[in-house]
PDB file of C-alpha atoms in Angstrom:
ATOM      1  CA  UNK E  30       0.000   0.000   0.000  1.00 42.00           C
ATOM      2  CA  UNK E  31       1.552   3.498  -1.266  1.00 56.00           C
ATOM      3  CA  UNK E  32       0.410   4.743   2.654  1.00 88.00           C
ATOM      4  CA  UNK E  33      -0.371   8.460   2.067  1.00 93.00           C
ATOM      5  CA  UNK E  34      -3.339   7.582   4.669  1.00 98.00           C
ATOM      6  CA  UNK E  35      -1.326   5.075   6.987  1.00 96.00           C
ATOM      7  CA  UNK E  36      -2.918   5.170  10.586  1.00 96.00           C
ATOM      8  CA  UNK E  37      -5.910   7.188   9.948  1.00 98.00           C
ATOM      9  CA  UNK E  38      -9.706   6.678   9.478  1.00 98.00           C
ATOM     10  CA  UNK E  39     -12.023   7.372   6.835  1.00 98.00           C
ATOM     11  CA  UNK E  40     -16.022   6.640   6.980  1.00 98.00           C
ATOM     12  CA  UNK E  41     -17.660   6.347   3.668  1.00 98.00           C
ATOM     13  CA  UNK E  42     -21.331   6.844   3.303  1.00 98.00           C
ATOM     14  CA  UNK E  43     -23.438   4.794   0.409  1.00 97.00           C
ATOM     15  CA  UNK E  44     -19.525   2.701  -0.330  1.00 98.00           C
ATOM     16  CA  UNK E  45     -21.302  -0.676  -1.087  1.00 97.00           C
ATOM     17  CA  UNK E  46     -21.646   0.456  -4.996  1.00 96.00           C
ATOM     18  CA  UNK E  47     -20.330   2.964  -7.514  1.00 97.00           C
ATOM     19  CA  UNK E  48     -18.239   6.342  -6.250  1.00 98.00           C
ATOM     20  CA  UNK E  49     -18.713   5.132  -2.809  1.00 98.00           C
ATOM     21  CA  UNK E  50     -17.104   1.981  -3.379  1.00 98.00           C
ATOM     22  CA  UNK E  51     -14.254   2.507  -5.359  1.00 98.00           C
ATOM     23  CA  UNK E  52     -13.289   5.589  -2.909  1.00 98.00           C
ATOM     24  CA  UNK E  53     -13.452   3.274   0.101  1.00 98.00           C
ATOM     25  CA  UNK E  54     -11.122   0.718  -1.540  1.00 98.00           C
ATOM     26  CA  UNK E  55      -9.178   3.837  -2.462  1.00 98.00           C
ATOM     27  CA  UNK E  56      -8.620   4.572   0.972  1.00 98.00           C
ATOM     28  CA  UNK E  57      -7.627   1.521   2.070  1.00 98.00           C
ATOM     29  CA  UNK E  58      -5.042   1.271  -0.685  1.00 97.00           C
ATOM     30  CA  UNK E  59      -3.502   4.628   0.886  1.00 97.00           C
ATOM     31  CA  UNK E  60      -3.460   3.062   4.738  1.00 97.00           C
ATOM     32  CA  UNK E  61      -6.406   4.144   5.673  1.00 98.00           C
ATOM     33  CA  UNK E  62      -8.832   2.448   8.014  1.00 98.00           C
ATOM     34  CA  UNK E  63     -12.079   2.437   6.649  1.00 98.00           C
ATOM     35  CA  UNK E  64     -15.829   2.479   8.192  1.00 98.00           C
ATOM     36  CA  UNK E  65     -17.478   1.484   4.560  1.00 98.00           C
ATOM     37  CA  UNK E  66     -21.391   2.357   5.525  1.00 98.00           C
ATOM     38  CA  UNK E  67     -24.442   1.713   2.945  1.00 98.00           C
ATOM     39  CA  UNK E  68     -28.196   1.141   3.734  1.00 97.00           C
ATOM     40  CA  UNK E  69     -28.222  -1.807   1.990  1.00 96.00           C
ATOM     41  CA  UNK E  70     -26.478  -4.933   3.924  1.00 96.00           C
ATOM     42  CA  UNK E  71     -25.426  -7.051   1.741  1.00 97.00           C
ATOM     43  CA  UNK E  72     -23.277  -4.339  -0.399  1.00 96.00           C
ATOM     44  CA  UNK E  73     -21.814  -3.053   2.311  1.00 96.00           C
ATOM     45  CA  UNK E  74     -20.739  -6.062   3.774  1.00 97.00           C
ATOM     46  CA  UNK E  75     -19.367  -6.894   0.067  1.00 97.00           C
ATOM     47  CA  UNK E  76     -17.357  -3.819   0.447  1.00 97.00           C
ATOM     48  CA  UNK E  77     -15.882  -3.927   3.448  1.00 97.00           C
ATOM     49  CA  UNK E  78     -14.609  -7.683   2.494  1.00 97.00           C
ATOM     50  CA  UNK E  79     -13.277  -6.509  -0.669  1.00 97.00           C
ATOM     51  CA  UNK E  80     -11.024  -3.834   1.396  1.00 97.00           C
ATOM     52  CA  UNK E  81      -9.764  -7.004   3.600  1.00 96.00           C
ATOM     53  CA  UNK E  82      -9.403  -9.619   0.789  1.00 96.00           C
ATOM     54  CA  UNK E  83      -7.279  -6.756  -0.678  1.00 93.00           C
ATOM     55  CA  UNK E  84      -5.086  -6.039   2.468  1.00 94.00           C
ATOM     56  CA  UNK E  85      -7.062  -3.592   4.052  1.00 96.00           C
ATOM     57  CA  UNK E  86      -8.912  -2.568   6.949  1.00 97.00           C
ATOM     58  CA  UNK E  87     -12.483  -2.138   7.071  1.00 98.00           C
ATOM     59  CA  UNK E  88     -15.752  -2.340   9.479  1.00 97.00           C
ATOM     60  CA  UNK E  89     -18.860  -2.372   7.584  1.00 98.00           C
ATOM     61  CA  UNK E  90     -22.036  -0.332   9.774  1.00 98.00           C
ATOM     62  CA  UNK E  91     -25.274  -0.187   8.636  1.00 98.00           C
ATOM     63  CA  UNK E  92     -27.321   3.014   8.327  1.00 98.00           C
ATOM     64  CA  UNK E  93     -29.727   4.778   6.939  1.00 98.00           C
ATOM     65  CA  UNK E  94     -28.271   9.008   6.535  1.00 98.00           C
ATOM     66  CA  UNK E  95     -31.463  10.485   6.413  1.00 98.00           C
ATOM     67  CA  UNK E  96     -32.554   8.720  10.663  1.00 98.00           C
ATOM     68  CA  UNK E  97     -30.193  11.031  12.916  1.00 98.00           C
ATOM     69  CA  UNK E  98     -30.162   8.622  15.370  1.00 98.00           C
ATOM     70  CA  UNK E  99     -28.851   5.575  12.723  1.00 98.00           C
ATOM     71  CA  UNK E 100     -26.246   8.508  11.676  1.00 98.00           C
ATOM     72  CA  UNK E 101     -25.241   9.116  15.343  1.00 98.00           C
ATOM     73  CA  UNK E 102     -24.997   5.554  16.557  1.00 98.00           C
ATOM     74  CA  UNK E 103     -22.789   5.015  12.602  1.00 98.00           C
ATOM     75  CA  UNK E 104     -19.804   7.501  13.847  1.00 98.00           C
ATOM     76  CA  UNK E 105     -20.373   6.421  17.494  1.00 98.00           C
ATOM     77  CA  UNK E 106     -19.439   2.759  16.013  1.00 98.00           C
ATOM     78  CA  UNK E 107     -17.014   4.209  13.701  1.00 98.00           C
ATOM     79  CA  UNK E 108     -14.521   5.843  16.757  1.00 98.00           C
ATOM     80  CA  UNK E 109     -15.306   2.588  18.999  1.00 97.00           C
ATOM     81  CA  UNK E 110     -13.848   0.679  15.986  1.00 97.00           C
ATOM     82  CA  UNK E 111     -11.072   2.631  15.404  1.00 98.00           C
ATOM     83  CA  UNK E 112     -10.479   5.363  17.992  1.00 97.00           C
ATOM     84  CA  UNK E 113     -10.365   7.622  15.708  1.00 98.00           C
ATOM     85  CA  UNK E 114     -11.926   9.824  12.546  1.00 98.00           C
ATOM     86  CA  UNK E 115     -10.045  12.049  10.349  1.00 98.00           C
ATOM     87  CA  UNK E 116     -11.789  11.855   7.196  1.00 98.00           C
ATOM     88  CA  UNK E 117     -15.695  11.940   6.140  1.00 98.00           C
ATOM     89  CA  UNK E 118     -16.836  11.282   2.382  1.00 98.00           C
ATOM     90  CA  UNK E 119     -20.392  12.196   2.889  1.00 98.00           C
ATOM     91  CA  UNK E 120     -22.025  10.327  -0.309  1.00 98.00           C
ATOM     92  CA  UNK E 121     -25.228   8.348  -0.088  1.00 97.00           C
ATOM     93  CA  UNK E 122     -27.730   9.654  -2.517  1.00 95.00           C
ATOM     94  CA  UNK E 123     -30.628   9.066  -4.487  1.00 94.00           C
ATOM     95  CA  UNK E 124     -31.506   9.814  -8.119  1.00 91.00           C
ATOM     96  CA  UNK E 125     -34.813  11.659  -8.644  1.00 90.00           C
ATOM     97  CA  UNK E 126     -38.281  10.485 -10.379  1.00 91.00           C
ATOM     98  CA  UNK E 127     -36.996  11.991 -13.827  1.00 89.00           C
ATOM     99  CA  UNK E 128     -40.283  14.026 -14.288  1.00 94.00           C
ATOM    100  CA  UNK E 129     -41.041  17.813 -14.986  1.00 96.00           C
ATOM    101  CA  UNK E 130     -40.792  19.858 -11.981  1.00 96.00           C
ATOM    102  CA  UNK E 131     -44.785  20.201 -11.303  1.00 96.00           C
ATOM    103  CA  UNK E 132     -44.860  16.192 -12.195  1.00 96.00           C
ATOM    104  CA  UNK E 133     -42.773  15.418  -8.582  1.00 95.00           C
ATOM    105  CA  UNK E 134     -45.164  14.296  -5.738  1.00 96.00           C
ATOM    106  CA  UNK E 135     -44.542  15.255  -2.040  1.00 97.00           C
ATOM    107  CA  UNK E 136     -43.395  12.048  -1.269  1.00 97.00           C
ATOM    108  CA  UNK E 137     -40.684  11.959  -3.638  1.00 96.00           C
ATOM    109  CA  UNK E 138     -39.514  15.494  -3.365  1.00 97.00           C
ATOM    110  CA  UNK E 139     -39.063  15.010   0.393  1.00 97.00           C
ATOM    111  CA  UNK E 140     -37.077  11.448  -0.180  1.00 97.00           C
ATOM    112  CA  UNK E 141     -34.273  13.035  -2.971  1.00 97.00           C
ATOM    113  CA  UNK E 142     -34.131  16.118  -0.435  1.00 98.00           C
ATOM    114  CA  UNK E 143     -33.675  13.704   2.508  1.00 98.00           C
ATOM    115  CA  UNK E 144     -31.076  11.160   1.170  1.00 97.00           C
ATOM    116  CA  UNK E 145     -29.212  13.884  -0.918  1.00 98.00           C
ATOM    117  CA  UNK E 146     -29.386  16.986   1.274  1.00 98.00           C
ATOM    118  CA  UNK E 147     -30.899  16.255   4.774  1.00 98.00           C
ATOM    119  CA  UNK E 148     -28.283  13.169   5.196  1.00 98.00           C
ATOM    120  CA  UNK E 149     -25.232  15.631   4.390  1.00 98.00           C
ATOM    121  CA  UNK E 150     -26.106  17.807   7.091  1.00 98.00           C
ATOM    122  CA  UNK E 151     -26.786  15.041   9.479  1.00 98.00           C
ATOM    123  CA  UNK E 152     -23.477  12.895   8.642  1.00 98.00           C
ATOM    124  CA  UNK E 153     -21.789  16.322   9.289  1.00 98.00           C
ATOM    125  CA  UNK E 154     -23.440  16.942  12.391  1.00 98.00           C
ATOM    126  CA  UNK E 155     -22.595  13.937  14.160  1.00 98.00           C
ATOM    127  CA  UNK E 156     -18.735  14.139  12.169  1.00 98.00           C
ATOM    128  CA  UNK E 157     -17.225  17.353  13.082  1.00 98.00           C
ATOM    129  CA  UNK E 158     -17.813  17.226  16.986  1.00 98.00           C
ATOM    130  CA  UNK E 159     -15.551  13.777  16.859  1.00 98.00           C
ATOM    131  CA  UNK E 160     -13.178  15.924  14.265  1.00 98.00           C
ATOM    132  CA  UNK E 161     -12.811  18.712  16.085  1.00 98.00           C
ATOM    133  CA  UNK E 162     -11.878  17.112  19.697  1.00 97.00           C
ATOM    134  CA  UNK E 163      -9.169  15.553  17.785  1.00 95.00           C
ATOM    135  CA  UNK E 164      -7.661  18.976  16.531  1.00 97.00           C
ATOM    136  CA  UNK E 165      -9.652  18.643  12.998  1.00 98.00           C
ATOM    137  CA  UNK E 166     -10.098  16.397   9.935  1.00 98.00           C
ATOM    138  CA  UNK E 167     -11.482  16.730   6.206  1.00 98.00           C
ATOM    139  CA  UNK E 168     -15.166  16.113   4.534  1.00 99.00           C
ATOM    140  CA  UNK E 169     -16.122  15.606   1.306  1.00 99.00           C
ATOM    141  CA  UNK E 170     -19.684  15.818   0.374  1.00 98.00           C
ATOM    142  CA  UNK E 171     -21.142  14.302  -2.729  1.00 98.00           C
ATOM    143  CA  UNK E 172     -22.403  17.013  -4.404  1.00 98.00           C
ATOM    144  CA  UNK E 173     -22.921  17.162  -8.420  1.00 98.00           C
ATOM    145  CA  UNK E 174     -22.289  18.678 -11.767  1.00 97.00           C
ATOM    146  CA  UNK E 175     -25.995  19.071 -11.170  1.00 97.00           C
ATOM    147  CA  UNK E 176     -25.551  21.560  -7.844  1.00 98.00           C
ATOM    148  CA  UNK E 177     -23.589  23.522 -10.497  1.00 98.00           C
ATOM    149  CA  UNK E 178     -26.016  23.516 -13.586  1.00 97.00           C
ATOM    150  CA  UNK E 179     -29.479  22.444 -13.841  1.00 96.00           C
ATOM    151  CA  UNK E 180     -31.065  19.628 -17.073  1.00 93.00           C
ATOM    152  CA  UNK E 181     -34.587  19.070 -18.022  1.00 94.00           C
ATOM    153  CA  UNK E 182     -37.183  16.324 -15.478  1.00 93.00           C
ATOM    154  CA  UNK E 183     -34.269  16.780 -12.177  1.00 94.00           C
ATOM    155  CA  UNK E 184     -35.546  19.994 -10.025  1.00 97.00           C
ATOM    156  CA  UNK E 185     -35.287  17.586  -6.405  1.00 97.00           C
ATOM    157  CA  UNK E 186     -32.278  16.225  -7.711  1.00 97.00           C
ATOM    158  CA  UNK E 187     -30.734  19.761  -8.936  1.00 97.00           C
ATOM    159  CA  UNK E 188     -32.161  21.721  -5.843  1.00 98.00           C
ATOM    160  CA  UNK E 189     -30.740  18.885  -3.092  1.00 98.00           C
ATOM    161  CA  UNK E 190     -27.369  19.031  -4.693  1.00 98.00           C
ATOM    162  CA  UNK E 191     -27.532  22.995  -5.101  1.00 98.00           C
ATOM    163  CA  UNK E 192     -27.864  23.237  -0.986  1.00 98.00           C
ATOM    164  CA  UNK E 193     -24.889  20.983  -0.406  1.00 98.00           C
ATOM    165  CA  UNK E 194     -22.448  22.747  -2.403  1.00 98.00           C
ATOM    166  CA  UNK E 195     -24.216  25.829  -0.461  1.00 98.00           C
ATOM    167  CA  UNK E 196     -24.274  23.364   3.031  1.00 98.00           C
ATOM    168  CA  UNK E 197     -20.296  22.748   1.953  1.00 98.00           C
ATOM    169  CA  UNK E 198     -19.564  26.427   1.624  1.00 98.00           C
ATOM    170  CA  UNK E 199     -21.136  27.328   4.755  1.00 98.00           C
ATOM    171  CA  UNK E 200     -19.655  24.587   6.741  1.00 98.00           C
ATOM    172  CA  UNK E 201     -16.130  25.790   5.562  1.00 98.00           C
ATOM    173  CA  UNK E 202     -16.500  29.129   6.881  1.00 98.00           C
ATOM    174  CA  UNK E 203     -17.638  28.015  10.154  1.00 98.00           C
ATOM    175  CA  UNK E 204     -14.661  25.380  10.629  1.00 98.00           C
ATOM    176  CA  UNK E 205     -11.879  27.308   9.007  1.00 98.00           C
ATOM    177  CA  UNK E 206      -9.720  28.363  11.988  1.00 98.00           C
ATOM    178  CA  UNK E 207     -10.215  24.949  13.143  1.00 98.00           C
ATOM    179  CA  UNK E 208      -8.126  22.659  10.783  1.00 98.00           C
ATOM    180  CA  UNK E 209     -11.430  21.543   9.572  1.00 98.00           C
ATOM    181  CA  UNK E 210     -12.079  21.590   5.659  1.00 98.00           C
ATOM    182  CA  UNK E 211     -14.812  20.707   4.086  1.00 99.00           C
ATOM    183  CA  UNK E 212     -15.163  20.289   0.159  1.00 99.00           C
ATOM    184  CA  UNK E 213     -17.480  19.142  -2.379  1.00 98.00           C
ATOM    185  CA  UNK E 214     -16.863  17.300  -5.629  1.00 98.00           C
ATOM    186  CA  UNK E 215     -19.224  17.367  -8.491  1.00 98.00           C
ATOM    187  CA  UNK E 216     -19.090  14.713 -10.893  1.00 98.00           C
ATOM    188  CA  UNK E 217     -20.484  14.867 -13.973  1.00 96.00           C
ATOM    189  CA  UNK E 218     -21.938  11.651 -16.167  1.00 95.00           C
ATOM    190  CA  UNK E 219     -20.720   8.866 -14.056  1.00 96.00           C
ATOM    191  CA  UNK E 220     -20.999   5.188 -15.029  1.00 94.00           C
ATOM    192  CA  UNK E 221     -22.374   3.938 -11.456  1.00 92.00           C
ATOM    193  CA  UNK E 222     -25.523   1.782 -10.779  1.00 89.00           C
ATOM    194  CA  UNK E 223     -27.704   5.194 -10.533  1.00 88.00           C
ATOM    195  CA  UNK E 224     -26.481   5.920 -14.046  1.00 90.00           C
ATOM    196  CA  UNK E 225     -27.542   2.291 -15.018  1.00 90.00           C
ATOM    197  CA  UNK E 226     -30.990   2.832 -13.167  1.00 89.00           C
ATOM    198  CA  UNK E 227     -31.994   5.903 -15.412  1.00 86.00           C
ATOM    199  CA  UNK E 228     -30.716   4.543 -18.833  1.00 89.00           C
ATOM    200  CA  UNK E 229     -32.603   1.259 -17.888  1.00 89.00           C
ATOM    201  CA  UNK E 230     -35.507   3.655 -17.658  1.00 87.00           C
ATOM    202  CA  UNK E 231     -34.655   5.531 -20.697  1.00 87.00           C
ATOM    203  CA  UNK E 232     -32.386   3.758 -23.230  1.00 88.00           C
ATOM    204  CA  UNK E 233     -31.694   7.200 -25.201  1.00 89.00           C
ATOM    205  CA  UNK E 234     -30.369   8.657 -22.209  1.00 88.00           C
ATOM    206  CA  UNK E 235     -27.176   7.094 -22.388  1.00 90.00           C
ATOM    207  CA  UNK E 236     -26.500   8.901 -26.324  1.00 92.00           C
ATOM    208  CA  UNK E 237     -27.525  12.461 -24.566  1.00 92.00           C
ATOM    209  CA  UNK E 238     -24.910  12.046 -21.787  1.00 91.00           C
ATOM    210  CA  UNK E 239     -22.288  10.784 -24.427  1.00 92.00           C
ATOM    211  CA  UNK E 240     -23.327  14.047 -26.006  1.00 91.00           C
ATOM    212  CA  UNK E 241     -23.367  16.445 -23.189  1.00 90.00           C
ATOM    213  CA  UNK E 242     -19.816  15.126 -21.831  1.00 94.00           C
ATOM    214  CA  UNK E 243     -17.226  17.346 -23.936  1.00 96.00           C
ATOM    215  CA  UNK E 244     -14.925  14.457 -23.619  1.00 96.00           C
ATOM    216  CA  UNK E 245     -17.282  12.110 -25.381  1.00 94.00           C
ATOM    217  CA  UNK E 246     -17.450   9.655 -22.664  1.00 95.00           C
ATOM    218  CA  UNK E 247     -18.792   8.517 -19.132  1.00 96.00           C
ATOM    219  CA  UNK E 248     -16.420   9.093 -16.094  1.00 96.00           C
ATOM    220  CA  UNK E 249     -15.956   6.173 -13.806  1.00 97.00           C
ATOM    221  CA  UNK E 250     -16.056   5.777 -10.319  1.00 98.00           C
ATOM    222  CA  UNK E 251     -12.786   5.785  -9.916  1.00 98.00           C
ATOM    223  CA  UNK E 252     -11.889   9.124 -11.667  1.00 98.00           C
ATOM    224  CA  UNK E 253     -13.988  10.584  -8.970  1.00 98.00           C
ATOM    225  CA  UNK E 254     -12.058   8.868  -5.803  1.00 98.00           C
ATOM    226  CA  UNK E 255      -9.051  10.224  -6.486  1.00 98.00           C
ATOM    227  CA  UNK E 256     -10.446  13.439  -6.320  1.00 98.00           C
ATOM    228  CA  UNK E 257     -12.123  12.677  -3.005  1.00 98.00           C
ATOM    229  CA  UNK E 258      -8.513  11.223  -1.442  1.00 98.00           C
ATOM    230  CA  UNK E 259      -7.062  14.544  -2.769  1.00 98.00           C
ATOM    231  CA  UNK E 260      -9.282  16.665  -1.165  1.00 98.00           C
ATOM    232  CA  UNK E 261      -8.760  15.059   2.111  1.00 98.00           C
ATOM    233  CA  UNK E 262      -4.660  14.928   1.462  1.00 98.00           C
ATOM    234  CA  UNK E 263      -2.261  17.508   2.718  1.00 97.00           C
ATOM    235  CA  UNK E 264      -1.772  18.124  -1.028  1.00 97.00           C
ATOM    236  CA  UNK E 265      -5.064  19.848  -1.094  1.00 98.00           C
ATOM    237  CA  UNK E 266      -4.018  21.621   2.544  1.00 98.00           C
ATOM    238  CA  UNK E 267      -5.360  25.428   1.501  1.00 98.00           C
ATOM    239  CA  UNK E 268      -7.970  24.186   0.005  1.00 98.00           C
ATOM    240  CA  UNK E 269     -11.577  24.185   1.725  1.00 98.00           C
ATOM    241  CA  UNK E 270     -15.914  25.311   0.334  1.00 98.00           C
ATOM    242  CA  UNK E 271     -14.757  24.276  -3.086  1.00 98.00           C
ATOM    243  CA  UNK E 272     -17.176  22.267  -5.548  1.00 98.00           C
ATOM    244  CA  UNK E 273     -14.734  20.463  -7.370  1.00 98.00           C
ATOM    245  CA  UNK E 274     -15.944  19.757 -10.674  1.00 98.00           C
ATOM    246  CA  UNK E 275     -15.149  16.180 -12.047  1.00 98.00           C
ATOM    247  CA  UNK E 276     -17.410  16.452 -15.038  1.00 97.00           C
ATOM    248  CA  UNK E 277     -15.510  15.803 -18.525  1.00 96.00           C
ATOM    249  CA  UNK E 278     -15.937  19.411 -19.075  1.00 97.00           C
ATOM    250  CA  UNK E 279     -19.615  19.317 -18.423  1.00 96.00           C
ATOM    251  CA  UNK E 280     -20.452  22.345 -16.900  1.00 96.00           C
ATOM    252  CA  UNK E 281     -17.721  24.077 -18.644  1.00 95.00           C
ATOM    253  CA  UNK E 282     -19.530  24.880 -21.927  1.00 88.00           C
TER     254      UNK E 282
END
């Protein structure tokens, strides 16, 4: 392992699939120790034995981002298994219902909001008191090129991931004499099971997010961890309430 994270912890929201996973294994190829959390059981557990099978070190918890108390009880868990938290990817989300803005019931405007805004707020709220008695840490939120821009049948989606590049911004301030940063990324067209889940819904989706990419291609999951371990390196030391962009040039044009 190259070590850049040897001795510390990182908790990863939503890690059993997609962005989430490949930035947990991420961590643990840099040292890290890593609390690999997803609301669904069985990928989670996958996760966290992937990370070990590989070398690593991992502790899969259970919860559900949008119940404070299941957040609470998560990074309680988290410092009993460890003894420690220095870094938070924040990045269990939800797609929306792909309709036109008046087309979005109640019900489903108030899940994207919970699961992609509300569960930010409350993985940060239950983080940074357990950062901050330690002297400080780093957070990345899962934002989106979509909380920079806006497309056609998203307003949940667009307005949840708006607020947490506004929720990131705001959080910086607060922490910045503190050694606490906090950071966003934004990734663009992403090849991850939520990606799957629309074009499996709508098969021409896939050509319009070739299209709207400049690069002429989906990202991978991947191309957005290293981001999220950069942001919570001393590399990225002066940095803190950026939304880091890793969108092919998306929001660019």
């Amino acid at each position: 392992m190259a070590g850049r994270f040897e001795g510390k912890v990182a908790l990863v929201t939503g890690a059993g699939s997609g962005i989430g996973l490949a930035s947990s294994l991420a961590f643990a190829r840099e040292g890290a120790r890593v609390v690999a959390s997803d609301v669904l059981r069985d990928e989670g557990e996958a996760a966290a034995r992937r990370i070990a099978e590989a070398g690593g070190q991992a502790r899969f918890v259970p919860a559900d981002v949008t119940r404070a108390a299941e957040v609470e009880s998560l990074v309680r868990r988290a410092v009993e298994a460890f003894g420690r938290l220095d870094f938070a990817f924040n990045n269990a989300g939800m797609e929306g219902p792909g309709v036109p803005t008046h087309e979005h019931s109640e019900d489903d405007w108030d899940r994207v909001l919970a699961a992609n805004l509300k569960g930010v707020w409350l993985c940060m709220s239950a983080e940074i008191p357990v950062m901050l008695a330690r002297g400080g840490g780093a957070i990345v939120n899962a934002a989106s090129a979509l909380g920079l821009v806006a497309v056609p049948n998203a307003a949940a989606y667009c307005a949840a991931k708006h607020a947490v590049v506004g929720l990131t911004r705001a959080a910086a301030l607060d922490y910045a004499r503190s050694n606490l940063r906090v950071n966003a990324v934004c990734p663009g067209y992403i090849r991850t099971p939520m990606i799957d889940r629309v074009i499996a819904r709508d098969p021409e989706a896939e050509a319009r997010m070739h299209l709207a990419e400049p690069v002429g291609r989906l990202g991978t999951p991947e191309e957005v961890a290293e981001a999220v371990l950069w942001l919570c390196s001393d590399a990225a030391s002066f940095v803190t309430g950026h939304a880091l962009a890793i969108d092919g040039g998306l929001v660019a044009r």
